[in-house]
Short mmCIF file of C-alpha atoms in Angstrom, two decimals:
data_model
loop_
_atom_site.label_atom_id
_atom_site.label_comp_id
_atom_site.label_asym_id
_atom_site.label_seq_id
_atom_site.Cartn_x
_atom_site.Cartn_y
_atom_site.Cartn_z
CA MET W 1 35.51 34.37 86.26
CA GLU W 2 34.38 36.68 83.48
CA ASN W 3 36.98 35.12 81.17
CA GLU W 4 35.65 31.63 81.96
CA ASN W 5 32.10 32.74 81.22
CA LEU W 6 33.26 34.35 77.97
CA ASP W 7 35.04 31.14 76.95
CA MET W 8 31.91 29.13 77.70
CA VAL W 9 29.78 31.50 75.61
CA GLN W 10 32.28 31.36 72.75
CA LYS W 11 32.43 27.56 72.92
CA SER W 12 28.64 27.43 73.03
CA ASN W 13 28.38 29.74 70.00
CA THR W 14 30.99 27.69 68.18
CA LYS W 15 29.00 24.50 68.86
CA ASN W 16 25.82 26.19 67.67
CA ILE W 17 27.53 27.42 64.51
CA ILE W 18 28.96 23.95 63.84
CA ALA W 19 25.53 22.43 64.48
CA ILE W 20 23.90 24.92 62.11
CA ILE W 21 26.57 24.27 59.47
CA ALA W 22 26.10 20.52 59.92
CA ILE W 23 22.33 20.87 59.52
CA ILE W 24 22.82 23.01 56.40
CA VAL W 25 25.27 20.48 54.94
CA ILE W 26 22.90 17.59 55.70
CA PHE W 27 19.98 19.55 54.24
CA LEU W 28 21.94 20.40 51.10
CA GLY W 29 23.07 16.81 50.84
CA LEU W 30 19.51 15.55 51.13
CA LEU W 31 18.39 18.22 48.69
CA PHE W 32 21.10 17.17 46.23
CA VAL W 33 20.24 13.48 46.57
CA THR W 34 16.51 14.22 46.24
CA PHE W 35 17.07 16.56 43.31
CA SER W 36 19.40 14.08 41.61
CA TYR W 37 16.77 11.39 41.97
CA PHE W 38 13.86 13.48 40.78
CA ASN W 39 15.95 14.89 37.92
CA SER W 40 17.38 11.51 36.89
CA PRO W 41 16.58 10.13 33.43
CA LYS W 42 14.86 7.04 34.84
CA LYS W 43 12.62 9.08 37.16
CA THR W 44 11.77 11.43 34.28
CA PHE W 45 10.73 8.49 32.11
CA VAL W 46 8.68 6.93 34.90
CA ASP W 47 6.90 10.28 35.29
CA GLY W 48 6.29 10.28 31.54
CA ILE W 49 4.78 6.80 31.74
CA ASN W 50 2.51 7.97 34.57
CA LYS W 51 1.40 10.99 32.50
CA VAL W 52 0.49 8.73 29.58
CA TYR W 53 -1.26 6.43 32.08
CA LYS W 54 -3.36 9.35 33.33
CA VAL W 55 -4.28 10.38 29.77
CA LEU W 56 -5.38 6.81 28.98
CA LEU W 57 -7.55 6.71 32.10
CA ASP W 58 -9.05 10.14 31.45
CA ASN W 59 -10.10 8.97 27.99
CA ALA W 60 -11.11 5.47 29.01
CA SER W 61 -14.78 6.32 29.25
CA ASN W 62 -17.34 8.98 28.48
CA LYS W 63 -20.11 9.11 31.11
CA LYS W 64 -22.61 10.71 28.73
CA VAL W 65 -22.03 8.03 26.11
CA ASN W 66 -22.04 5.22 28.66
CA LYS W 67 -25.40 6.37 30.00
CA ILE W 68 -26.96 5.54 26.63
CA LEU W 69 -24.87 2.43 25.92
CA ASN W 70 -25.70 1.00 29.33
CA ASN W 71 -29.24 0.13 28.18
CA ASP W 72 -29.99 -3.51 27.32
CA ILE W 73 -31.06 -2.66 23.75
CA VAL W 74 -29.17 0.10 21.93
CA GLY W 75 -29.07 1.11 18.28
CA LEU W 76 -27.05 3.16 15.81
CA ASP W 77 -28.97 4.88 13.04
CA GLY W 78 -27.23 6.92 10.37
CA GLU W 79 -26.33 7.73 6.80
CA THR W 80 -23.27 8.75 4.79
CA ARG W 81 -23.42 10.82 1.58
CA ILE W 82 -20.54 11.27 -0.87
CA ASN W 83 -20.37 13.84 -3.67
CA LEU W 84 -17.34 14.45 -5.87
CA SER W 85 -16.53 16.33 -9.05
CA GLY W 86 -13.59 18.00 -10.81
CA SER W 87 -11.22 17.60 -13.72
CA ILE W 88 -9.16 14.83 -12.08
CA VAL W 89 -12.29 12.78 -11.39
CA ASP W 90 -12.11 10.12 -14.09
CA ASP W 91 -14.90 7.82 -15.21
CA THR W 92 -14.15 5.34 -12.43
CA LEU W 93 -14.35 7.93 -9.65
CA LYS W 94 -17.47 9.50 -11.17
CA LEU W 95 -19.25 6.22 -10.52
CA PHE W 96 -19.23 7.02 -6.81
CA ASP W 97 -20.64 10.54 -7.10
CA ASN W 98 -23.92 10.95 -5.24
CA THR W 99 -23.41 7.79 -3.16
CA VAL W 100 -25.79 7.31 -0.22
CA ILE W 101 -25.39 4.61 2.43
CA LYS W 102 -28.09 4.31 5.10
CA TYR W 103 -27.77 1.93 8.04
CA ASN W 104 -29.59 0.87 11.17
CA TYR W 105 -27.87 -1.46 13.64
CA ILE W 106 -29.56 -2.57 16.88
CA GLU W 107 -28.12 -4.94 19.46
CA ASP W 108 -29.79 -6.72 22.35
CA LYS W 109 -26.94 -7.22 24.82
CA LYS W 110 -28.94 -9.30 27.27
CA ASN W 111 -30.03 -11.91 24.72
CA LYS W 112 -26.91 -11.53 22.53
CA ASN W 113 -28.88 -10.73 19.38
CA ALA W 114 -28.52 -7.96 16.80
CA SER W 115 -30.12 -6.72 13.58
CA LEU W 116 -28.72 -4.75 10.64
CA ASP W 117 -30.49 -2.94 7.81
CA LEU W 118 -28.19 -1.42 5.19
CA ASP W 119 -29.39 0.38 2.06
CA SER W 120 -26.99 1.73 -0.56
CA SER W 121 -27.59 3.70 -3.72
CA ILE W 122 -25.53 5.56 -6.33
CA ASP W 123 -27.03 8.41 -8.31
CA ASN W 124 -30.49 7.51 -6.96
CA GLU W 125 -30.27 3.91 -8.17
CA THR W 126 -30.34 1.13 -5.58
CA LEU W 127 -27.05 -0.76 -5.43
CA VAL W 128 -27.70 -3.36 -2.75
CA ASN W 129 -29.88 -3.62 0.36
CA ILE W 130 -28.70 -5.97 3.08
CA TYR W 131 -30.90 -7.22 5.91
CA GLY W 132 -29.05 -9.07 8.64
CA LEU W 133 -29.70 -10.76 11.96
CA ILE W 134 -27.33 -12.18 14.58
CA LYS W 135 -28.95 -14.85 16.70
CA ASP W 136 -27.95 -18.12 18.41
CA ASN W 137 -24.30 -17.71 17.37
CA LYS W 138 -25.19 -17.36 13.70
CA ALA W 139 -25.23 -14.36 11.35
CA TYR W 140 -28.12 -14.35 8.88
CA PHE W 141 -28.23 -12.06 5.84
CA LYS W 142 -30.31 -11.39 2.73
CA LEU W 143 -29.47 -9.30 -0.35
CA GLU W 144 -32.96 -7.82 -0.61
CA ASN W 145 -32.94 -6.61 -4.22
CA ILE W 146 -30.72 -9.45 -5.46
CA ILE W 147 -32.12 -12.73 -4.11
CA ASN W 148 -35.07 -13.28 -1.80
CA LYS W 149 -33.40 -15.83 0.50
CA TYR W 150 -31.58 -15.79 3.83
CA TYR W 151 -28.16 -17.38 4.23
CA HIS W 152 -26.17 -17.84 7.41
CA VAL W 153 -22.63 -18.36 8.74
CA GLU W 154 -21.31 -19.24 12.17
CA TYR W 155 -20.76 -16.05 14.18
CA ILE W 156 -20.25 -15.36 17.89
CA PHE W 157 -22.08 -12.24 19.07
CA LYS W 158 -19.84 -9.35 20.13
CA GLU W 159 -21.05 -6.02 21.45
CA LEU W 160 -20.19 -3.23 19.01
CA LEU W 161 -21.98 -0.60 21.08
CA ALA W 162 -20.29 -1.62 24.31
CA VAL W 163 -19.94 0.45 27.48
CA ASP W 164 -16.40 1.62 28.20
CA ASN W 165 -15.78 0.37 31.73
CA ALA W 166 -13.27 2.80 33.24
CA GLU W 167 -12.54 0.56 36.24
CA ASP W 168 -11.77 -2.44 34.04
CA SER W 169 -9.58 -0.30 31.77
CA LYS W 170 -7.71 1.07 34.78
CA TYR W 171 -7.10 -2.43 36.14
CA VAL W 172 -5.54 -3.73 32.91
CA ILE W 173 -3.60 -0.50 32.23
CA ASP W 174 -2.19 -0.72 35.78
CA ILE W 175 -0.72 -4.13 34.96
CA LEU W 176 0.74 -2.85 31.70
CA ARG W 177 2.28 0.20 33.39
CA ASP W 178 3.84 -1.96 36.13
CA SER W 179 5.24 -4.33 33.48
CA ILE W 180 6.85 -1.44 31.59
CA ILE W 181 8.42 0.01 34.75
CA LYS W 182 9.62 -3.36 36.06
CA LYS W 183 11.61 -4.02 32.89
CA LEU W 184 13.34 -0.63 32.94
CA ASP W 185 17.09 -0.96 33.46
CA SER W 186 19.32 1.94 34.51
CA ASP W 187 21.74 0.99 31.74
CA TYR W 188 19.11 2.07 29.21
CA PHE W 189 19.32 5.70 30.32
CA SER W 190 21.67 8.61 29.70
CA SER W 191 21.55 12.41 29.87
CA ASP W 192 23.33 15.40 28.37
CA ASN W 193 23.11 19.20 28.38
CA VAL W 194 22.20 20.47 24.91
CA SER W 195 20.86 23.51 23.09
CA LEU W 196 17.31 23.27 21.76
CA LYS W 197 15.40 25.74 19.59
CA ILE W 198 12.14 26.56 21.37
CA ASN W 199 9.71 28.97 19.72
CA GLY W 200 12.52 30.32 17.55
CA LYS W 201 15.06 30.78 20.39
CA ASP W 202 18.03 28.62 21.40
CA GLU W 203 17.49 27.41 24.97
CA LYS W 204 19.72 25.37 27.28
CA VAL W 205 17.96 22.14 28.20
CA LYS W 206 18.72 18.72 29.58
CA LYS W 207 18.29 15.87 27.13
CA MET W 208 17.36 12.59 28.78
CA SER W 209 17.58 9.53 26.56
CA PHE W 210 16.06 6.08 26.89
CA LYS W 211 17.62 3.62 24.43
CA PHE W 212 15.71 0.38 24.09
CA THR W 213 15.30 -2.46 21.62
CA ASP W 214 12.61 -4.64 20.14
CA LYS W 215 13.61 -7.27 22.72
CA TYR W 216 12.64 -4.86 25.52
CA ILE W 217 9.17 -4.53 23.98
CA ILE W 218 8.93 -8.34 23.75
CA ASP W 219 10.07 -8.69 27.39
CA VAL W 220 7.41 -6.18 28.51
CA SER W 221 4.77 -8.13 26.57
CA SER W 222 5.90 -11.35 28.24
CA GLU W 223 5.88 -9.75 31.70
CA PHE W 224 2.38 -8.40 31.06
CA ALA W 225 1.18 -11.84 29.87
CA LYS W 226 2.62 -13.55 32.98
CA LYS W 227 0.94 -11.07 35.33
CA VAL W 228 -2.43 -11.34 33.57
CA LYS W 229 -2.27 -15.14 33.40
CA ASN W 230 -2.09 -15.31 37.21
CA ASP W 231 -4.81 -12.71 37.73
CA ASP W 232 -8.38 -14.04 37.51
CA LYS W 233 -9.91 -10.56 37.43
CA ALA W 234 -7.70 -9.45 34.53
CA ILE W 235 -8.51 -12.63 32.60
CA LYS W 236 -12.24 -12.08 33.09
CA ILE W 237 -11.91 -8.51 31.78
CA LEU W 238 -10.08 -9.75 28.66
CA VAL W 239 -12.62 -12.56 28.20
CA ASP W 240 -15.51 -10.08 28.26
CA TYR W 241 -13.75 -7.53 26.06
CA ASN W 242 -12.54 -9.97 23.38
CA ASN W 243 -15.58 -12.25 23.54
CA LEU W 244 -13.33 -15.29 23.96
CA THR W 245 -13.30 -18.14 26.47
CA LYS W 246 -10.92 -18.21 29.43
CA GLU W 247 -9.04 -21.10 27.82
CA GLU W 248 -8.58 -19.14 24.58
CA ILE W 249 -7.24 -16.09 26.45
CA ILE W 250 -4.78 -18.23 28.44
CA GLU W 251 -3.64 -19.93 25.22
CA LYS W 252 -2.91 -16.53 23.65
CA LEU W 253 -1.02 -15.42 26.78
CA ASP W 254 1.03 -18.63 26.74
CA ASN W 255 1.90 -18.02 23.09
CA VAL W 256 3.22 -14.54 23.96
CA ILE W 257 5.33 -15.97 26.80
CA LYS W 258 6.71 -18.83 24.68
CA SER W 259 7.51 -16.50 21.78
CA ALA W 260 9.41 -14.17 24.11
CA GLU W 261 11.52 -17.05 25.44
CA LYS W 262 12.78 -17.76 21.92
CA VAL W 263 14.03 -14.20 21.39
CA THR W 264 17.58 -13.78 22.70
CA THR W 265 18.92 -10.97 20.52
CA SER W 266 17.75 -7.55 19.36
CA ASN W 267 17.17 -6.56 15.75
CA GLN W 268 15.92 -3.00 16.10
CA ASP W 269 17.08 -0.05 18.21
CA PHE W 270 14.82 2.77 19.39
CA VAL W 271 15.69 5.98 21.24
CA PHE W 272 13.16 8.02 23.17
CA ASN W 273 14.33 11.48 24.24
CA ILE W 274 12.78 13.90 26.71
CA TYR W 275 14.04 17.49 26.76
CA VAL W 276 13.69 19.18 30.16
CA LYS W 277 13.92 22.95 30.74
CA ASP W 278 14.46 24.57 34.15
CA TYR W 279 14.92 21.10 35.67
CA ILE W 280 11.22 20.23 35.87
CA ASN W 281 9.49 21.30 32.64
CA SER W 282 9.38 18.62 29.93
CA VAL W 283 9.19 20.67 26.73
CA LYS W 284 9.81 18.09 24.00
CA TYR W 285 9.35 14.36 23.43
CA GLU W 286 11.14 12.59 20.59
CA LEU W 287 11.14 9.04 19.23
CA VAL W 288 14.01 8.07 16.92
CA ILE W 289 13.77 4.92 14.79
CA ASP W 290 16.78 4.42 12.51
CA ASN W 291 17.16 7.87 10.91
CA VAL W 292 13.55 8.96 11.38
CA SER W 293 12.65 11.36 14.19
CA ILE W 294 9.06 11.88 15.35
CA SER W 295 8.71 14.64 17.94
CA TYR W 296 6.14 16.60 19.91
CA SER W 297 6.82 19.75 21.93
CA ASN W 298 4.62 21.90 24.15
CA TYR W 299 5.86 25.16 25.65
CA LYS W 300 4.07 28.42 26.47
CA ASP W 301 0.87 27.80 24.48
CA VAL W 302 2.81 26.61 21.41
CA LYS W 303 2.55 22.94 20.41
CA GLU W 304 4.68 21.50 17.63
CA PHE W 305 4.67 18.15 15.85
CA SER W 306 7.34 17.16 13.36
CA VAL W 307 8.62 14.21 11.34
CA LEU W 308 12.23 14.31 10.09
CA GLU W 309 14.53 11.90 8.30
CA GLU W 310 18.12 13.08 8.64
CA GLU W 311 17.96 16.54 6.99
CA THR W 312 14.62 16.02 5.23
CA GLU W 313 11.65 17.64 6.96
CA TYR W 314 8.52 15.72 5.98
CA LEU W 315 6.17 17.52 8.34
CA ASP W 316 6.34 20.39 10.79
CA ILE W 317 3.11 21.68 12.35
CA LYS W 318 2.69 24.38 15.02
CA ILE W 319 -0.48 25.10 16.99
CA GLU W 320 -0.58 28.39 18.91
CA ASN W 321 -3.09 29.12 21.66
CA ASN W 322 -4.90 25.86 20.81
CA LYS W 323 -6.26 27.51 17.68
CA ASN W 324 -3.90 28.88 15.01
CA ILE W 325 -2.10 26.30 12.87
CA SER W 326 0.97 26.84 10.69
CA GLY W 327 3.67 24.64 9.26
CA ILE W 328 5.24 23.04 6.24
CA LEU W 329 4.74 19.74 4.41
CA PHE W 330 7.56 17.89 2.61
CA GLY W 331 9.79 20.89 3.26
CA MET W 332 8.13 23.01 0.55
CA ILE W 333 4.33 23.15 0.96
CA PRO W 334 3.19 25.76 3.52
CA ILE W 335 0.21 24.94 5.74
CA LYS W 336 -2.09 27.42 7.47
CA GLY W 337 -5.34 26.98 9.33
CA THR W 338 -7.35 26.99 12.51
CA TYR W 339 -8.90 24.51 14.90
CA GLU W 340 -11.79 25.81 16.96
CA ASN W 341 -15.06 24.37 18.30
CA ASN W 342 -14.41 20.92 16.75
CA LYS W 343 -13.79 22.47 13.34
CA LEU W 344 -10.50 21.98 11.49
CA ASP W 345 -9.81 24.32 8.56
CA LEU W 346 -6.50 23.80 6.70
CA SER W 347 -5.11 25.41 3.55
CA PHE W 348 -2.18 24.09 1.49
CA ASN W 349 -0.69 26.24 -1.26
CA TYR W 350 1.97 25.05 -3.71
CA MET W 351 2.89 27.21 -6.68
CA ASN W 352 -0.52 28.12 -8.19
CA ILE W 353 -2.37 25.13 -6.76
CA LYS W 354 -4.57 25.72 -3.72
CA CYS W 355 -5.94 23.01 -1.47
CA ASN W 356 -8.48 23.48 1.31
CA LEU W 357 -9.55 20.81 3.82
CA VAL W 358 -12.39 21.41 6.30
CA ILE W 359 -13.50 18.84 8.88
CA ASN W 360 -16.39 19.82 11.13
CA ASN W 361 -17.76 17.57 13.88
CA GLU W 362 -20.93 18.57 15.71
CA GLU W 363 -22.13 16.52 18.68
CA ASN W 364 -25.38 16.86 20.59
CA TYR W 365 -25.85 14.97 23.86
CA LYS W 366 -29.51 14.49 24.78
CA GLU W 367 -31.17 12.64 27.62
CA ASP W 368 -31.97 9.58 25.51
CA SER W 369 -29.66 9.88 22.49
CA ILE W 370 -26.32 11.07 21.15
CA ASP W 371 -26.37 12.77 17.76
CA SER W 372 -23.33 13.56 15.62
CA ASN W 373 -22.86 15.29 12.28
CA ILE W 374 -19.46 15.07 10.55
CA ASN W 375 -18.76 17.10 7.42
CA ILE W 376 -15.57 16.69 5.36
CA LYS W 377 -14.83 19.00 2.44
CA LEU W 378 -11.74 18.81 0.23
CA ASN W 379 -11.18 21.25 -2.62
CA ILE W 380 -8.13 21.38 -4.92
CA ASN W 381 -8.04 24.10 -7.55
CA GLU W 382 -5.92 26.33 -9.71
CA THR W 383 -7.05 29.62 -11.24
CA GLY W 384 -9.73 28.72 -13.76
CA ASN W 385 -9.58 24.97 -13.06
CA GLU W 386 -11.20 22.96 -10.27
CA TYR W 387 -9.28 19.70 -9.97
CA LEU W 388 -11.33 18.12 -7.18
CA ASP W 389 -14.32 18.92 -5.02
CA LEU W 390 -15.10 16.16 -2.52
CA GLN W 391 -17.81 16.33 0.14
CA ILE W 392 -18.58 13.61 2.69
CA ASN W 393 -21.37 13.99 5.23
CA THR W 394 -22.07 11.44 7.97
CA LYS W 395 -24.96 11.69 10.42
CA ASN W 396 -25.29 9.25 13.31
CA SER W 397 -27.61 8.82 16.26
CA ILE W 398 -27.14 6.36 19.12
CA SER W 399 -30.21 5.75 21.27
CA LYS W 400 -32.18 3.26 23.33
CA TYR W 401 -34.47 0.82 21.46
CA ASP W 402 -37.31 -1.43 22.62
CA LYS W 403 -36.41 -4.38 20.39
CA ILE W 404 -34.29 -5.46 17.42
CA ASN W 405 -35.74 -5.88 13.92
CA GLU W 406 -36.81 -9.53 13.78
CA VAL W 407 -37.02 -11.36 10.43
CA ASN W 408 -38.17 -14.81 9.32
CA ILE W 409 -35.07 -17.01 9.13
CA GLN W 410 -36.71 -20.45 9.33
CA SER W 411 -35.81 -21.35 5.74
CA SER W 412 -32.27 -19.97 5.95
CA THR W 413 -29.48 -21.90 4.18
CA ALA W 414 -25.85 -22.27 5.28
CA ILE W 415 -23.57 -20.28 2.98
CA GLU W 416 -21.50 -23.36 2.10
CA GLU W 417 -24.69 -25.04 0.86
CA MET W 418 -25.58 -22.24 -1.56
CA LYS W 419 -26.65 -23.66 -4.92
CA GLU W 420 -24.76 -22.83 -8.10
CA GLU W 421 -28.00 -21.45 -9.52
CA ASP W 422 -28.26 -18.94 -6.66
CA LYS W 423 -24.62 -17.90 -7.09
CA ASN W 424 -25.28 -17.16 -10.76
CA THR W 425 -28.45 -15.24 -9.90
CA ILE W 426 -26.57 -13.02 -7.45
CA MET W 427 -23.78 -12.34 -9.95
CA ASN W 428 -26.16 -11.59 -12.82
CA LYS W 429 -28.30 -9.25 -10.71
CA LEU W 430 -25.23 -7.34 -9.56
CA MET W 431 -23.98 -7.02 -13.14
CA GLU W 432 -27.32 -5.48 -14.12
CA THR W 433 -26.85 -2.50 -11.81
CA LYS W 434 -25.69 0.80 -13.28
CA LEU W 435 -22.46 0.73 -11.24
CA PHE W 436 -21.27 -2.67 -12.48
CA LYS W 437 -22.33 -1.92 -16.05
CA GLN W 438 -20.18 1.21 -16.09
CA ILE W 439 -17.26 -0.59 -14.44
CA SER W 440 -17.50 -3.29 -17.11
CA THR W 441 -17.61 -0.66 -19.89
CA ILE W 442 -14.54 1.14 -18.52
CA TYR W 443 -12.70 -2.18 -18.18
CA GLU W 444 -13.42 -3.10 -21.80
CA GLN W 445 -12.33 0.37 -23.02
CA ASN W 446 -9.04 0.03 -21.12
CA LYS W 447 -8.46 -3.40 -22.67
CA ILE W 448 -8.99 -1.96 -26.17
CA GLU W 449 -6.70 1.00 -25.48
CA SER W 450 -4.01 -1.28 -24.04
CA SER W 451 -4.31 -3.56 -27.06
CA GLY W 452 -4.02 -0.55 -29.39
CA LEU W 453 -0.85 0.59 -27.65
CA LYS W 454 0.70 -2.85 -28.05
CA VAL W 455 -0.17 -2.98 -31.77
CA SER W 456 1.20 0.51 -32.26
CA GLY W 457 4.41 -0.49 -30.52
CA ILE W 458 4.81 -3.56 -32.74
CA GLU W 459 4.24 -1.48 -35.88
CA GLU W 460 6.91 0.96 -34.77
CA GLU W 461 9.37 -1.88 -34.18
CA ILE W 462 8.62 -3.34 -37.63
CA SER W 463 9.02 0.06 -39.30
CA PHE W 464 12.50 0.30 -37.84
#
């Protein structure tokens, strides 16, 4: 009896062990299948598409900006100043030193009207002042200091200070993403285990490649066009965004579809590689076109961007801790700098020549306006010699307005009906400005110098 009980216990234990082993095998099998799927090249690329999709959506709109732009009447007021000097600044470039361009653009979205005032001067002398108005599908303009008349051309109003509608963007981007994924074929993908230098160390990674052609891009465009053509909401979004009629949008979509049908062969190959470390971490993205490689990597607070052609390194830039920048340009010019608080400061040194580029962007979001101040400074020098000093400053303010700047356009003339007398007046007035006088002088000097070179050359030939 005891032996029978022992046999039963042993058989029961054996069954339990077999069951446990079976469960483990099934679990491992499922784990392997799941892991193989999630670590497959196609899945990796789909994940990459979804990451790009998320970035596009995250940047599709700015709530602070949209709050201002959402008003019926909005305007942009600003000015740009340019100053330049240095030994490489010739007479032509000197003409643009101390340039000031002031502008005021207001648009009435509800009534589809807009006004533009633009004043320009060089070295404190007025160059040209333009007053413009968009109304009733016409653009009216007057060259204030040139001729005291308004002319007009046919023009359909389009919002330049438009609200970025995140929902509309998402809807269209969804269709594009689905079109890209639908046209993916498993035959396009491959993978390999390779060694990759990451932050100066050789690391074992998995290289997943997606080889596609220009025909694939055309097929995606056609698929996107077909989906949009049968989607009334998508068409309305494109109509509003492009300021075209529904018929015009459909015609453009049909052209894309018809063009794609004519393409049966590929003329250009592309390879997109993703390098994956530790099975799940994508550390490098690379696009290869012919022999040119464009890559971006991001691993442990070090970002790197490079452009290579075979063995030639055109550009290699590293950014550490989102601040410190280092790299090399054309394989021989070292780059150093920083990027912090919207300020980029780069230095290039080659032999005894030093170059410094500083770009600073300050933004101030207020309740009723958005102010920005962009400063660009470029200095190239060698000990004892300043080759170039360029400074560009742009100040802008976007805010709500009560109305556009109305002007009297009752006596406006269509541009094609402009009299020959008026054309001559405009040309003569422009030629009287300091800028055009100096350009004319430089042109005449160059003609004389060129003529002198030719004569000299002839004399030399004769003397031989």
